[in-house]
Amino acid sequence: MNRETAYWITLAHDLPAWSFSNRGGWKNEDKTNLIIRFFHENRISIEDFFNLSDESWAKDYQLSDRQIVDLKQAKEKLANNAFLSETLYNNGIEVVPVISPDYSKTLKENLKKLAPTVLYIKGSKQIMQEDSIAIVGSRDASAIALKFTDNIAKLASKEYKVVVSGFAKGVDKQALDSAISCKGQSIIVLPQGIMTFDSGFKTYYKQIIDGDVLVLSIFPPKAGWSKDLAMARNPIIYGLAKEIYVAESKSSTNRQGAETKGGTYAGAMDGLKKGRTVYVRKPDIFEKNDNNLLIQKGACPVDLNGKSMIQYPVTEELFSMVSEPQTQYSLFSENE
Amino acid sequence: MTRPESEILLQRSFKLSHFYDEQWQTIERLFNGERVLLIEKTGFGKSLCFQFPATVFSGTTVIFSPLIALMRDQVQKLVSLGISAKCINSEQTPEENAQIIEDAKRGKVKILYIAPERQENNEWIEATREMNLSMVVVDEAHCISVWGHDFRPAFKRIINLVKLLPKGLPVLATTATATKRVEQDIAQQLGEGLTVIRGNLMRDNFKLFVIKVCSEDEKMIWLGKNIEKLADKLGGSGILYTGTRVDTEIYSKWFNHLNISSTAYNAGLDADFRIAVEKGLMNNQWKCIISTNALGMGIDKPDIRFIIHTQIPQSPVHYYQEIGRAGRDGLASYIILFYNPDEDKKLPEAFIEGGRPSIKKYEKVISVIKSGLFSLYELIKQSNLKQTQLRVILTDLMEQNIIREVNYGGKKRYEFIPNSVSLNPKSFEELRNAKLHDLNKMLEYVETTGARMKFLCDYLGDNANRDFTNCDNTDEKRIKVIVTPEWTDTLQNFRENSFPELEVQTAKSHLVNGFAASYYGVSHVGSALHRSKYETGEDFPDFLLKLTLKAFRKKFGQEAFDLILYVPPTKSGNLVKNFAEKMSNVLKTPISHNLKKTKITEEQKIFESVISKKENVKDAFDYQPTTEIEGKKIILIDDIFDSGATIREIGSLLTTLGATMIAPLTIAKTVGGDKL
């Protein structure tokens, strides 16, 4: 049991979050910067940090008056969060702070300062340190997308790679079921708080105690499912994986009824922007989805078994050239 | 806040003029946001050490207390002083508890008492996220320690909670009884930065006696002769502690027989009755309450004038804790312990030796839990263990971090902890040895020739030098039991006319509570039954028939019965049938042999849990022709009454077939733990 759990939960969830209507709020990066300062640079614990004086917060950490007020108000929640921490502990849920050696290194490398302050997990935490792939795709995926998912999950399991998925219908569920069916390991990334997943804990009890399934959430433990949380969860799925496979990217409608590209597309694009290799199932010509669009944007097409369909070897330099801004080429030609 | 300032407030809120030094020392530390373990004797005023600061703090103080009676009592007192105090407990309705939680969330409650088990309750967990918490108190903190005399698993969660609480939030743990070892254990478990404040444990208003006897009869006779006189002499009432629930029944009937004003109390009685007895105790409604140690802990009655034990407690700590309830007003109080060297060691020894199930059973439970996520009820079924044994196993497995109790959807389940260490039976052995050591110390107390209070204080880690003049080894006269023939006759008469009740009556069937001729383990009834059933196969001896007929005449003599039925056997042949035929001859009531088994059942004794026993006999009986039963009053005979599952099953069948009354009658009734 980490005695400082209540402090980490407080830092993660009890500071007012940044938003367009609250531009003075805390971004994840602000919290990460603070952690770097007190933990890595000043080498003090989070408990000691919370017990510093206002002056020290202002002087040594350059916190604004408003941030100091925020921290003081958050501090009021420490006792409440201690009760919560005890409940989590009693239910076998671990709270892994970003400074912990148990925290997923892959997630930290991929998300950098956007890595969540804490992870709530249940299951064997060793799973977070294994090689991993994410299989993502639509909730109402086609039969061929599900077949692709099944193939990739089983291949990954054979190679002792962990399958990361988001516990939604369609591709997510298929990825999990396929990995479990061949005794592979999986991470379920929840679109909700971990304490609202009771039915899942009952269903996957055997897999959890056998060390084959790890359930993970980054949200306040009691938070119920919401579309916003489902969207916010997507980067975590991508972040936890070393390789990303897209089974099917389909459009969906937003709250206003307008058509959007959907979470899979947004997540894959985010991955591409971060320079990550994203494998996308090459669709048949009759399929109506955005897989080809992702391939056009730089994703790597793969066949039903995940084999690359690019005829020439794809190197990292090649990808970086493709993603270089056009202006560099025009400047080059002008100079010529 | 300074001491003078606090004492002005104290006068205003609690109508008290000043603090004792140790009280102030504790309060001052709590004001500084520190953690304190306070060990002080009963009656010292430990409660004030948290009640006062709680009224000064801005938020709510949460007090974890295992004692509902204490919670009720303290809340009443605080409310009468105008302080907003509430308690949440299992004896209130869910609506009442929910309202209190709501009030606490809104900051309307200053002091909130709660049972440690409440940490499992979802509503409470929700509330703790919103409440403004200012202090946490762990009352009866010895329950934290497995080395303590009253370890409670629910306290394990409280320890974890305290460890997780932020620096600067005051925490107070209190107890009246902690040996040095328990003190160290509590301090170590509650984490660094804990200050221990220990007061003196001397109770100089006690008069301590040990009465050595040669039999249970001598105890009963001395008590019959003297208990009323003692109560009258001391001008109040007292408590008689027995070793078992059955003994509370027997002594209560004995006093009843002698017209001594008394009542029985044990944890098996329903809550309303227990509350009524607690109230009656406060008002001196009876001269004596006969109880297991379930009564009294935390009851704030200042004038309990005597405490008598008919059975030696497991340790001097248990004893000090139990006698501590007497004489809180400082006036003279009699503390008497009976001890029969031939017999009395057996019961606490059996508790120690028999308290721990076999390793095989532990392994079975682990394997069941590994195979699925089960509730307690499901585990009882899957493992076929008695609930009490299963609870011991579960507690130990949780203690060793092999399993955990989780709460999914408001329901408790038991979950295996992946990569946990394997079972370590050594720790059980250590605990067993520690308990045997404690029991030996208690026996030393009986035999000591020195001052008895000094013996207890030394044992509890209070080694201060004082004058001890308050026991039968110092200034008081020794008590001896004198048995006269008149009293022997009175007791004999009582024994022959007192029969254990078989509690089977429900609203749904026409079963009435029946009677047994005797308890299985008392006198030689059990051994006679065992001999016939499992050794000789010969009919039950005639003295059992006479005893059973006596029970029948005494309890059902006025009733006209139409038919005698008997429980068809599983293995022991015609013993019960022959016995029932003899009863039928004497009572001149027809007997029927038509109550039959419709399926093969196992012997009930192989099942440990009541649930499995019920399932074993479910739909196992039939009676043809059914017309013979309609409108009949029936005597239902069996040899031994254990869980009552068979009697209830047959009672339910006969009710369905139209019987108007079914009265069970058995030769013996078992007492928990009897080996059949």
PDB file of N, CA, C and O in Angstrom, chain A residues 1-3 5-7 47-48 51 77-80 82-87 89-92 122 198 201-202 205-206 208-209 222, chain B residues 64 119 124-126 128-131 133 157 160-161 163-167 169 369-370 372-373 404-409 415-416 418:
ATOM      1  N   MET A   1       0.848  -1.201   0.000  1.00  0.00           N
ATOM      2  CA  MET A   1       0.000   0.000   0.000  1.00  0.00           C
ATOM      3  C   MET A   1       0.888   1.258   0.000  1.00  0.00           C
ATOM      4  O   MET A   1       1.799   1.363   0.805  1.00  0.00           O
ATOM      5  N   ASN A   2       0.610   2.162  -0.927  1.00  0.00           N
ATOM      6  CA  ASN A   2       1.358   3.418  -0.963  1.00  0.00           C
ATOM      7  C   ASN A   2       0.681   4.416  -0.016  1.00  0.00           C
ATOM      8  O   ASN A   2      -0.456   4.816  -0.224  1.00  0.00           O
ATOM      9  N   ARG A   3       1.402   4.782   1.031  1.00  0.00           N
ATOM     10  CA  ARG A   3       0.862   5.664   2.065  1.00  0.00           C
ATOM     11  C   ARG A   3       0.472   7.032   1.505  1.00  0.00           C
ATOM     12  O   ARG A   3      -0.285   7.772   2.113  1.00  0.00           O
ATOM     13  N   THR A   5      -1.039   7.617  -1.354  1.00  0.00           N
ATOM     14  CA  THR A   5      -2.059   7.503  -2.401  1.00  0.00           C
ATOM     15  C   THR A   5      -3.035   8.680  -2.398  1.00  0.00           C
ATOM     16  O   THR A   5      -3.378   9.221  -3.454  1.00  0.00           O
ATOM     17  N   ALA A   6      -3.481   9.064  -1.198  1.00  0.00           N
ATOM     18  CA  ALA A   6      -4.477  10.141  -1.126  1.00  0.00           C
ATOM     19  C   ALA A   6      -3.926  11.433  -1.743  1.00  0.00           C
ATOM     20  O   ALA A   6      -4.654  12.192  -2.396  1.00  0.00           O
ATOM     21  N   TYR A   7      -2.632  11.663  -1.557  1.00  0.00           N
ATOM     22  CA  TYR A   7      -2.015  12.872  -2.116  1.00  0.00           C
ATOM     23  C   TYR A   7      -2.026  12.808  -3.647  1.00  0.00           C
ATOM     24  O   TYR A   7      -2.297  13.797  -4.318  1.00  0.00           O
ATOM     25  N   GLU A  47       3.966  14.150  -0.173  1.00  0.00           N
ATOM     26  CA  GLU A  47       3.449  14.546   1.143  1.00  0.00           C
ATOM     27  C   GLU A  47       4.176  15.810   1.604  1.00  0.00           C
ATOM     28  O   GLU A  47       3.553  16.772   2.050  1.00  0.00           O
ATOM     29  N   ASP A  48       5.509  15.784   1.469  1.00  0.00           N
ATOM     30  CA  ASP A  48       6.280  16.967   1.884  1.00  0.00           C
ATOM     31  C   ASP A  48       5.918  18.171   1.014  1.00  0.00           C
ATOM     32  O   ASP A  48       5.838  19.301   1.514  1.00  0.00           O
ATOM     33  N   ASN A  51       2.873  19.761   2.191  1.00  0.00           N
ATOM     34  CA  ASN A  51       3.016  20.409   3.490  1.00  0.00           C
ATOM     35  C   ASN A  51       3.962  21.615   3.469  1.00  0.00           C
ATOM     36  O   ASN A  51       4.281  22.168   4.526  1.00  0.00           O
ATOM     37  N   LYS A  77      -9.202  18.130   0.598  1.00  0.00           N
ATOM     38  CA  LYS A  77      -9.808  16.863   0.176  1.00  0.00           C
ATOM     39  C   LYS A  77      -8.947  15.649   0.551  1.00  0.00           C
ATOM     40  O   LYS A  77      -9.311  14.508   0.267  1.00  0.00           O
ATOM     41  N   LEU A  78      -7.789  15.911   1.161  1.00  0.00           N
ATOM     42  CA  LEU A  78      -6.876  14.799   1.440  1.00  0.00           C
ATOM     43  C   LEU A  78      -7.500  13.722   2.325  1.00  0.00           C
ATOM     44  O   LEU A  78      -7.369  12.520   2.050  1.00  0.00           O
ATOM     45  N   ALA A  79      -8.188  14.157   3.386  1.00  0.00           N
ATOM     46  CA  ALA A  79      -8.787  13.164   4.288  1.00  0.00           C
ATOM     47  C   ALA A  79      -9.856  12.363   3.549  1.00  0.00           C
ATOM     48  O   ALA A  79      -9.936  11.137   3.698  1.00  0.00           O
ATOM     49  N   ASN A  80     -10.652  13.054   2.744  1.00  0.00           N
ATOM     50  CA  ASN A  80     -11.687  12.354   1.973  1.00  0.00           C
ATOM     51  C   ASN A  80     -11.046  11.333   1.034  1.00  0.00           C
ATOM     52  O   ASN A  80     -11.516  10.209   0.897  1.00  0.00           O
ATOM     53  N   ALA A  82      -8.274   9.900   1.475  1.00  0.00           N
ATOM     54  CA  ALA A  82      -7.709   8.785   2.248  1.00  0.00           C
ATOM     55  C   ALA A  82      -8.771   7.696   2.398  1.00  0.00           C
ATOM     56  O   ALA A  82      -8.479   6.504   2.268  1.00  0.00           O
ATOM     57  N   PHE A  83      -9.997   8.104   2.681  1.00  0.00           N
ATOM     58  CA  PHE A  83     -11.092   7.124   2.768  1.00  0.00           C
ATOM     59  C   PHE A  83     -11.256   6.394   1.427  1.00  0.00           C
ATOM     60  O   PHE A  83     -11.414   5.181   1.377  1.00  0.00           O
ATOM     61  N   LEU A  84     -11.205   7.175   0.355  1.00  0.00           N
ATOM     62  CA  LEU A  84     -11.339   6.583  -0.978  1.00  0.00           C
ATOM     63  C   LEU A  84     -10.183   5.608  -1.246  1.00  0.00           C
ATOM     64  O   LEU A  84     -10.383   4.497  -1.745  1.00  0.00           O
ATOM     65  N   SER A  85      -8.984   6.033  -0.883  1.00  0.00           N
ATOM     66  CA  SER A  85      -7.799   5.189  -1.114  1.00  0.00           C
ATOM     67  C   SER A  85      -7.934   3.859  -0.392  1.00  0.00           C
ATOM     68  O   SER A  85      -7.571   2.813  -0.921  1.00  0.00           O
ATOM     69  N   GLU A  86      -8.459   3.934   0.826  1.00  0.00           N
ATOM     70  CA  GLU A  86      -8.617   2.697   1.599  1.00  0.00           C
ATOM     71  C   GLU A  86      -9.609   1.773   0.908  1.00  0.00           C
ATOM     72  O   GLU A  86      -9.396   0.552   0.834  1.00  0.00           O
ATOM     73  N   THR A  87     -10.674   2.347   0.381  1.00  0.00           N
ATOM     74  CA  THR A  87     -11.673   1.524  -0.311  1.00  0.00           C
ATOM     75  C   THR A  87     -11.057   0.876  -1.555  1.00  0.00           C
ATOM     76  O   THR A  87     -11.274  -0.304  -1.831  1.00  0.00           O
ATOM     77  N   TYR A  89      -7.883   0.221  -2.053  1.00  0.00           N
ATOM     78  CA  TYR A  89      -6.924  -0.778  -1.606  1.00  0.00           C
ATOM     79  C   TYR A  89      -7.644  -2.057  -1.205  1.00  0.00           C
ATOM     80  O   TYR A  89      -7.258  -3.163  -1.572  1.00  0.00           O
ATOM     81  N   ASN A  90      -8.721  -1.877  -0.458  1.00  0.00           N
ATOM     82  CA  ASN A  90      -9.467  -3.036   0.016  1.00  0.00           C
ATOM     83  C   ASN A  90     -10.069  -3.840  -1.129  1.00  0.00           C
ATOM     84  O   ASN A  90     -10.283  -5.034  -1.014  1.00  0.00           O
ATOM     85  N   ASN A  91     -10.372  -3.162  -2.224  1.00  0.00           N
ATOM     86  CA  ASN A  91     -10.936  -3.869  -3.376  1.00  0.00           C
ATOM     87  C   ASN A  91      -9.855  -4.339  -4.351  1.00  0.00           C
ATOM     88  O   ASN A  91     -10.174  -4.732  -5.476  1.00  0.00           O
ATOM     89  N   GLY A  92      -8.614  -4.267  -3.930  1.00  0.00           N
ATOM     90  CA  GLY A  92      -7.527  -4.780  -4.761  1.00  0.00           C
ATOM     91  C   GLY A  92      -7.180  -3.877  -5.923  1.00  0.00           C
ATOM     92  O   GLY A  92      -6.592  -4.318  -6.906  1.00  0.00           O
ATOM     93  N   LYS A 122      -6.242  -2.873 -11.763  1.00  0.00           N
ATOM     94  CA  LYS A 122      -6.510  -4.118 -11.026  1.00  0.00           C
ATOM     95  C   LYS A 122      -6.022  -5.266 -11.897  1.00  0.00           C
ATOM     96  O   LYS A 122      -6.391  -5.370 -13.069  1.00  0.00           O
ATOM     97  N   ASP A 198     -17.736  -3.145 -11.645  1.00  0.00           N
ATOM     98  CA  ASP A 198     -17.958  -4.367 -10.860  1.00  0.00           C
ATOM     99  C   ASP A 198     -18.317  -5.575 -11.716  1.00  0.00           C
ATOM    100  O   ASP A 198     -17.808  -6.680 -11.511  1.00  0.00           O
ATOM    101  N   PHE A 201     -15.313  -6.982 -13.360  1.00  0.00           N
ATOM    102  CA  PHE A 201     -14.426  -7.702 -12.435  1.00  0.00           C
ATOM    103  C   PHE A 201     -14.955  -9.100 -12.156  1.00  0.00           C
ATOM    104  O   PHE A 201     -14.187 -10.034 -11.948  1.00  0.00           O
ATOM    105  N   LYS A 202     -16.280  -9.203 -12.131  1.00  0.00           N
ATOM    106  CA  LYS A 202     -16.860 -10.530 -11.900  1.00  0.00           C
ATOM    107  C   LYS A 202     -16.630 -11.411 -13.130  1.00  0.00           C
ATOM    108  O   LYS A 202     -16.234 -12.558 -13.016  1.00  0.00           O
ATOM    109  N   TYR A 205     -12.870 -12.379 -13.569  1.00  0.00           N
ATOM    110  CA  TYR A 205     -12.198 -12.737 -12.308  1.00  0.00           C
ATOM    111  C   TYR A 205     -11.042 -13.726 -12.543  1.00  0.00           C
ATOM    112  O   TYR A 205      -9.919 -13.512 -12.097  1.00  0.00           O
ATOM    113  N   LYS A 206     -11.350 -14.809 -13.265  1.00  0.00           N
ATOM    114  CA  LYS A 206     -10.338 -15.855 -13.456  1.00  0.00           C
ATOM    115  C   LYS A 206      -9.120 -15.298 -14.200  1.00  0.00           C
ATOM    116  O   LYS A 206      -7.976 -15.549 -13.831  1.00  0.00           O
ATOM    117  N   ILE A 208      -8.145 -12.245 -14.387  1.00  0.00           N
ATOM    118  CA  ILE A 208      -7.410 -11.270 -13.565  1.00  0.00           C
ATOM    119  C   ILE A 208      -6.516 -11.996 -12.564  1.00  0.00           C
ATOM    120  O   ILE A 208      -5.333 -11.678 -12.437  1.00  0.00           O
ATOM    121  N   ILE A 209      -7.085 -12.996 -11.872  1.00  0.00           N
ATOM    122  CA  ILE A 209      -6.233 -13.656 -10.856  1.00  0.00           C
ATOM    123  C   ILE A 209      -5.165 -14.540 -11.498  1.00  0.00           C
ATOM    124  O   ILE A 209      -4.138 -14.815 -10.900  1.00  0.00           O
ATOM    125  N   LYS A 222     -14.966   6.849  -9.212  1.00  0.00           N
ATOM    126  CA  LYS A 222     -16.419   6.662  -9.192  1.00  0.00           C
ATOM    127  C   LYS A 222     -17.086   7.221 -10.451  1.00  0.00           C
ATOM    128  O   LYS A 222     -18.322   7.194 -10.561  1.00  0.00           O
TER     129      LYS A 222
ATOM    130  N   PHE B  64     -14.663   5.349  15.230  1.00  0.00           N
ATOM    131  CA  PHE B  64     -14.927   3.946  14.944  1.00  0.00           C
ATOM    132  C   PHE B  64     -15.024   3.201  16.268  1.00  0.00           C
ATOM    133  O   PHE B  64     -14.075   3.207  17.048  1.00  0.00           O
ATOM    134  N   GLN B 119     -17.136   0.487   6.942  1.00  0.00           N
ATOM    135  CA  GLN B 119     -16.227   0.800   5.834  1.00  0.00           C
ATOM    136  C   GLN B 119     -16.589  -0.004   4.581  1.00  0.00           C
ATOM    137  O   GLN B 119     -16.119   0.267   3.498  1.00  0.00           O
ATOM    138  N   TRP B 124     -21.849   4.936   2.895  1.00  0.00           N
ATOM    139  CA  TRP B 124     -20.889   5.550   3.814  1.00  0.00           C
ATOM    140  C   TRP B 124     -19.640   6.002   3.052  1.00  0.00           C
ATOM    141  O   TRP B 124     -19.133   7.100   3.236  1.00  0.00           O
ATOM    142  N   ILE B 125     -19.172   5.144   2.154  1.00  0.00           N
ATOM    143  CA  ILE B 125     -17.983   5.494   1.369  1.00  0.00           C
ATOM    144  C   ILE B 125     -18.252   6.759   0.551  1.00  0.00           C
ATOM    145  O   ILE B 125     -17.422   7.665   0.475  1.00  0.00           O
ATOM    146  N   GLU B 126     -19.446   6.809  -0.027  1.00  0.00           N
ATOM    147  CA  GLU B 126     -19.841   8.002  -0.781  1.00  0.00           C
ATOM    148  C   GLU B 126     -19.793   9.238   0.112  1.00  0.00           C
ATOM    149  O   GLU B 126     -19.280  10.289  -0.261  1.00  0.00           O
ATOM    150  N   THR B 128     -18.110   9.783   2.803  1.00  0.00           N
ATOM    151  CA  THR B 128     -16.778  10.204   3.248  1.00  0.00           C
ATOM    152  C   THR B 128     -16.071  11.046   2.189  1.00  0.00           C
ATOM    153  O   THR B 128     -15.108  11.727   2.481  1.00  0.00           O
ATOM    154  N   ARG B 129     -16.552  10.984   0.962  1.00  0.00           N
ATOM    155  CA  ARG B 129     -15.933  11.808  -0.087  1.00  0.00           C
ATOM    156  C   ARG B 129     -16.364  13.264   0.037  1.00  0.00           C
ATOM    157  O   ARG B 129     -15.737  14.157  -0.503  1.00  0.00           O
ATOM    158  N   GLU B 130     -17.489  13.470   0.710  1.00  0.00           N
ATOM    159  CA  GLU B 130     -18.018  14.839   0.755  1.00  0.00           C
ATOM    160  C   GLU B 130     -17.934  15.496   2.128  1.00  0.00           C
ATOM    161  O   GLU B 130     -18.102  16.691   2.255  1.00  0.00           O
ATOM    162  N   MET B 131     -17.741  14.678   3.153  1.00  0.00           N
ATOM    163  CA  MET B 131     -17.744  15.252   4.501  1.00  0.00           C
ATOM    164  C   MET B 131     -16.494  16.082   4.766  1.00  0.00           C
ATOM    165  O   MET B 131     -15.438  15.819   4.198  1.00  0.00           O
ATOM    166  N   LEU B 133     -13.915  16.327   7.181  1.00  0.00           N
ATOM    167  CA  LEU B 133     -13.423  15.491   8.282  1.00  0.00           C
ATOM    168  C   LEU B 133     -12.352  16.213   9.081  1.00  0.00           C
ATOM    169  O   LEU B 133     -11.413  16.760   8.505  1.00  0.00           O
ATOM    170  N   ARG B 157      -9.138  -2.794   8.283  1.00  0.00           N
ATOM    171  CA  ARG B 157      -9.405  -1.711   7.328  1.00  0.00           C
ATOM    172  C   ARG B 157      -9.167  -0.354   7.972  1.00  0.00           C
ATOM    173  O   ARG B 157      -8.766   0.600   7.321  1.00  0.00           O
ATOM    174  N   ASN B 160      -5.498   0.449   7.900  1.00  0.00           N
ATOM    175  CA  ASN B 160      -5.110   0.925   6.566  1.00  0.00           C
ATOM    176  C   ASN B 160      -5.561   2.360   6.349  1.00  0.00           C
ATOM    177  O   ASN B 160      -4.834   3.179   5.794  1.00  0.00           O
ATOM    178  N   LEU B 161      -6.768   2.643   6.797  1.00  0.00           N
ATOM    179  CA  LEU B 161      -7.284   4.004   6.640  1.00  0.00           C
ATOM    180  C   LEU B 161      -6.392   4.998   7.373  1.00  0.00           C
ATOM    181  O   LEU B 161      -5.992   6.027   6.814  1.00  0.00           O
ATOM    182  N   LYS B 163      -3.331   4.739   8.164  1.00  0.00           N
ATOM    183  CA  LYS B 163      -2.045   4.883   7.469  1.00  0.00           C
ATOM    184  C   LYS B 163      -2.159   5.835   6.286  1.00  0.00           C
ATOM    185  O   LYS B 163      -1.204   6.494   5.909  1.00  0.00           O
ATOM    186  N   LEU B 164      -3.320   5.861   5.679  1.00  0.00           N
ATOM    187  CA  LEU B 164      -3.499   6.675   4.475  1.00  0.00           C
ATOM    188  C   LEU B 164      -3.914   8.116   4.779  1.00  0.00           C
ATOM    189  O   LEU B 164      -3.894   8.972   3.900  1.00  0.00           O
ATOM    190  N   LEU B 165      -4.298   8.373   6.017  1.00  0.00           N
ATOM    191  CA  LEU B 165      -4.753   9.738   6.358  1.00  0.00           C
ATOM    192  C   LEU B 165      -3.600  10.734   6.250  1.00  0.00           C
ATOM    193  O   LEU B 165      -2.452  10.385   6.525  1.00  0.00           O
ATOM    194  N   PRO B 166      -3.904  11.954   5.852  1.00  0.00           N
ATOM    195  CA  PRO B 166      -2.815  12.920   5.662  1.00  0.00           C
ATOM    196  C   PRO B 166      -2.173  13.354   6.976  1.00  0.00           C
ATOM    197  O   PRO B 166      -2.810  13.316   8.028  1.00  0.00           O
ATOM    198  N   LYS B 167      -0.935  13.729   6.854  1.00  0.00           N
ATOM    199  CA  LYS B 167      -0.193  14.288   7.987  1.00  0.00           C
ATOM    200  C   LYS B 167      -0.963  15.499   8.498  1.00  0.00           C
ATOM    201  O   LYS B 167      -1.483  16.278   7.687  1.00  0.00           O
ATOM    202  N   LEU B 169      -3.717  15.499  10.239  1.00  0.00           N
ATOM    203  CA  LEU B 169      -5.088  15.194  10.653  1.00  0.00           C
ATOM    204  C   LEU B 169      -4.999  14.409  11.967  1.00  0.00           C
ATOM    205  O   LEU B 169      -4.401  13.343  12.006  1.00  0.00           O
ATOM    206  N   ILE B 369     -11.924 -20.610  -3.626  1.00  0.00           N
ATOM    207  CA  ILE B 369     -11.880 -19.174  -3.963  1.00  0.00           C
ATOM    208  C   ILE B 369     -11.135 -18.951  -5.277  1.00  0.00           C
ATOM    209  O   ILE B 369     -11.500 -18.089  -6.068  1.00  0.00           O
ATOM    210  N   LYS B 370     -10.134 -19.786  -5.527  1.00  0.00           N
ATOM    211  CA  LYS B 370      -9.399 -19.661  -6.802  1.00  0.00           C
ATOM    212  C   LYS B 370     -10.296 -20.018  -7.987  1.00  0.00           C
ATOM    213  O   LYS B 370     -10.107 -19.518  -9.092  1.00  0.00           O
ATOM    214  N   GLY B 372     -13.494 -19.431  -8.377  1.00  0.00           N
ATOM    215  CA  GLY B 372     -14.551 -18.480  -8.729  1.00  0.00           C
ATOM    216  C   GLY B 372     -14.755 -17.439  -7.648  1.00  0.00           C
ATOM    217  O   GLY B 372     -14.220 -17.557  -6.540  1.00  0.00           O
ATOM    218  N   LEU B 373     -15.544 -16.446  -8.009  1.00  0.00           N
ATOM    219  CA  LEU B 373     -15.793 -15.324  -7.100  1.00  0.00           C
ATOM    220  C   LEU B 373     -17.081 -15.611  -6.332  1.00  0.00           C
ATOM    221  O   LEU B 373     -18.162 -15.540  -6.906  1.00  0.00           O
ATOM    222  N   ARG B 404      -8.824 -11.486  -0.406  1.00  0.00           N
ATOM    223  CA  ARG B 404      -9.381 -10.232   0.098  1.00  0.00           C
ATOM    224  C   ARG B 404     -10.894 -10.284  -0.039  1.00  0.00           C
ATOM    225  O   ARG B 404     -11.431 -11.042  -0.856  1.00  0.00           O
ATOM    226  N   GLU B 405     -11.555  -9.473   0.788  1.00  0.00           N
ATOM    227  CA  GLU B 405     -13.014  -9.386   0.713  1.00  0.00           C
ATOM    228  C   GLU B 405     -13.319  -8.165  -0.132  1.00  0.00           C
ATOM    229  O   GLU B 405     -12.850  -7.076   0.181  1.00  0.00           O
ATOM    230  N   VAL B 406     -14.045  -8.352  -1.215  1.00  0.00           N
ATOM    231  CA  VAL B 406     -14.351  -7.207  -2.067  1.00  0.00           C
ATOM    232  C   VAL B 406     -15.856  -6.982  -2.073  1.00  0.00           C
ATOM    233  O   VAL B 406     -16.627  -7.847  -1.672  1.00  0.00           O
ATOM    234  N   ASN B 407     -16.225  -5.817  -2.509  1.00  0.00           N
ATOM    235  CA  ASN B 407     -17.640  -5.462  -2.518  1.00  0.00           C
ATOM    236  C   ASN B 407     -18.035  -5.105  -3.946  1.00  0.00           C
ATOM    237  O   ASN B 407     -17.627  -4.068  -4.468  1.00  0.00           O
ATOM    238  N   TYR B 408     -18.747  -5.989  -4.602  1.00  0.00           N
ATOM    239  CA  TYR B 408     -19.194  -5.718  -5.969  1.00  0.00           C
ATOM    240  C   TYR B 408     -20.706  -5.565  -5.979  1.00  0.00           C
ATOM    241  O   TYR B 408     -21.421  -6.497  -5.598  1.00  0.00           O
ATOM    242  N   GLY B 409     -21.154  -4.406  -6.386  1.00  0.00           N
ATOM    243  CA  GLY B 409     -22.592  -4.159  -6.461  1.00  0.00           C
ATOM    244  C   GLY B 409     -23.259  -4.313  -5.108  1.00  0.00           C
ATOM    245  O   GLY B 409     -24.384  -4.806  -5.020  1.00  0.00           O
ATOM    246  N   GLU B 415     -12.012 -12.878  -2.917  1.00  0.00           N
ATOM    247  CA  GLU B 415     -11.201 -12.867  -4.129  1.00  0.00           C
ATOM    248  C   GLU B 415      -9.787 -13.335  -3.791  1.00  0.00           C
ATOM    249  O   GLU B 415      -9.222 -12.917  -2.774  1.00  0.00           O
ATOM    250  N   PHE B 416      -9.231 -14.148  -4.637  1.00  0.00           N
ATOM    251  CA  PHE B 416      -7.846 -14.595  -4.447  1.00  0.00           C
ATOM    252  C   PHE B 416      -6.895 -13.474  -4.871  1.00  0.00           C
ATOM    253  O   PHE B 416      -7.149 -12.788  -5.864  1.00  0.00           O
ATOM    254  N   PRO B 418      -3.624 -12.491  -6.579  1.00  0.00           N
ATOM    255  CA  PRO B 418      -2.603 -13.099  -7.421  1.00  0.00           C
ATOM    256  C   PRO B 418      -1.205 -12.905  -6.831  1.00  0.00           C
ATOM    257  O   PRO B 418      -0.928 -11.876  -6.208  1.00  0.00           O
TER     258      PRO B 418
END
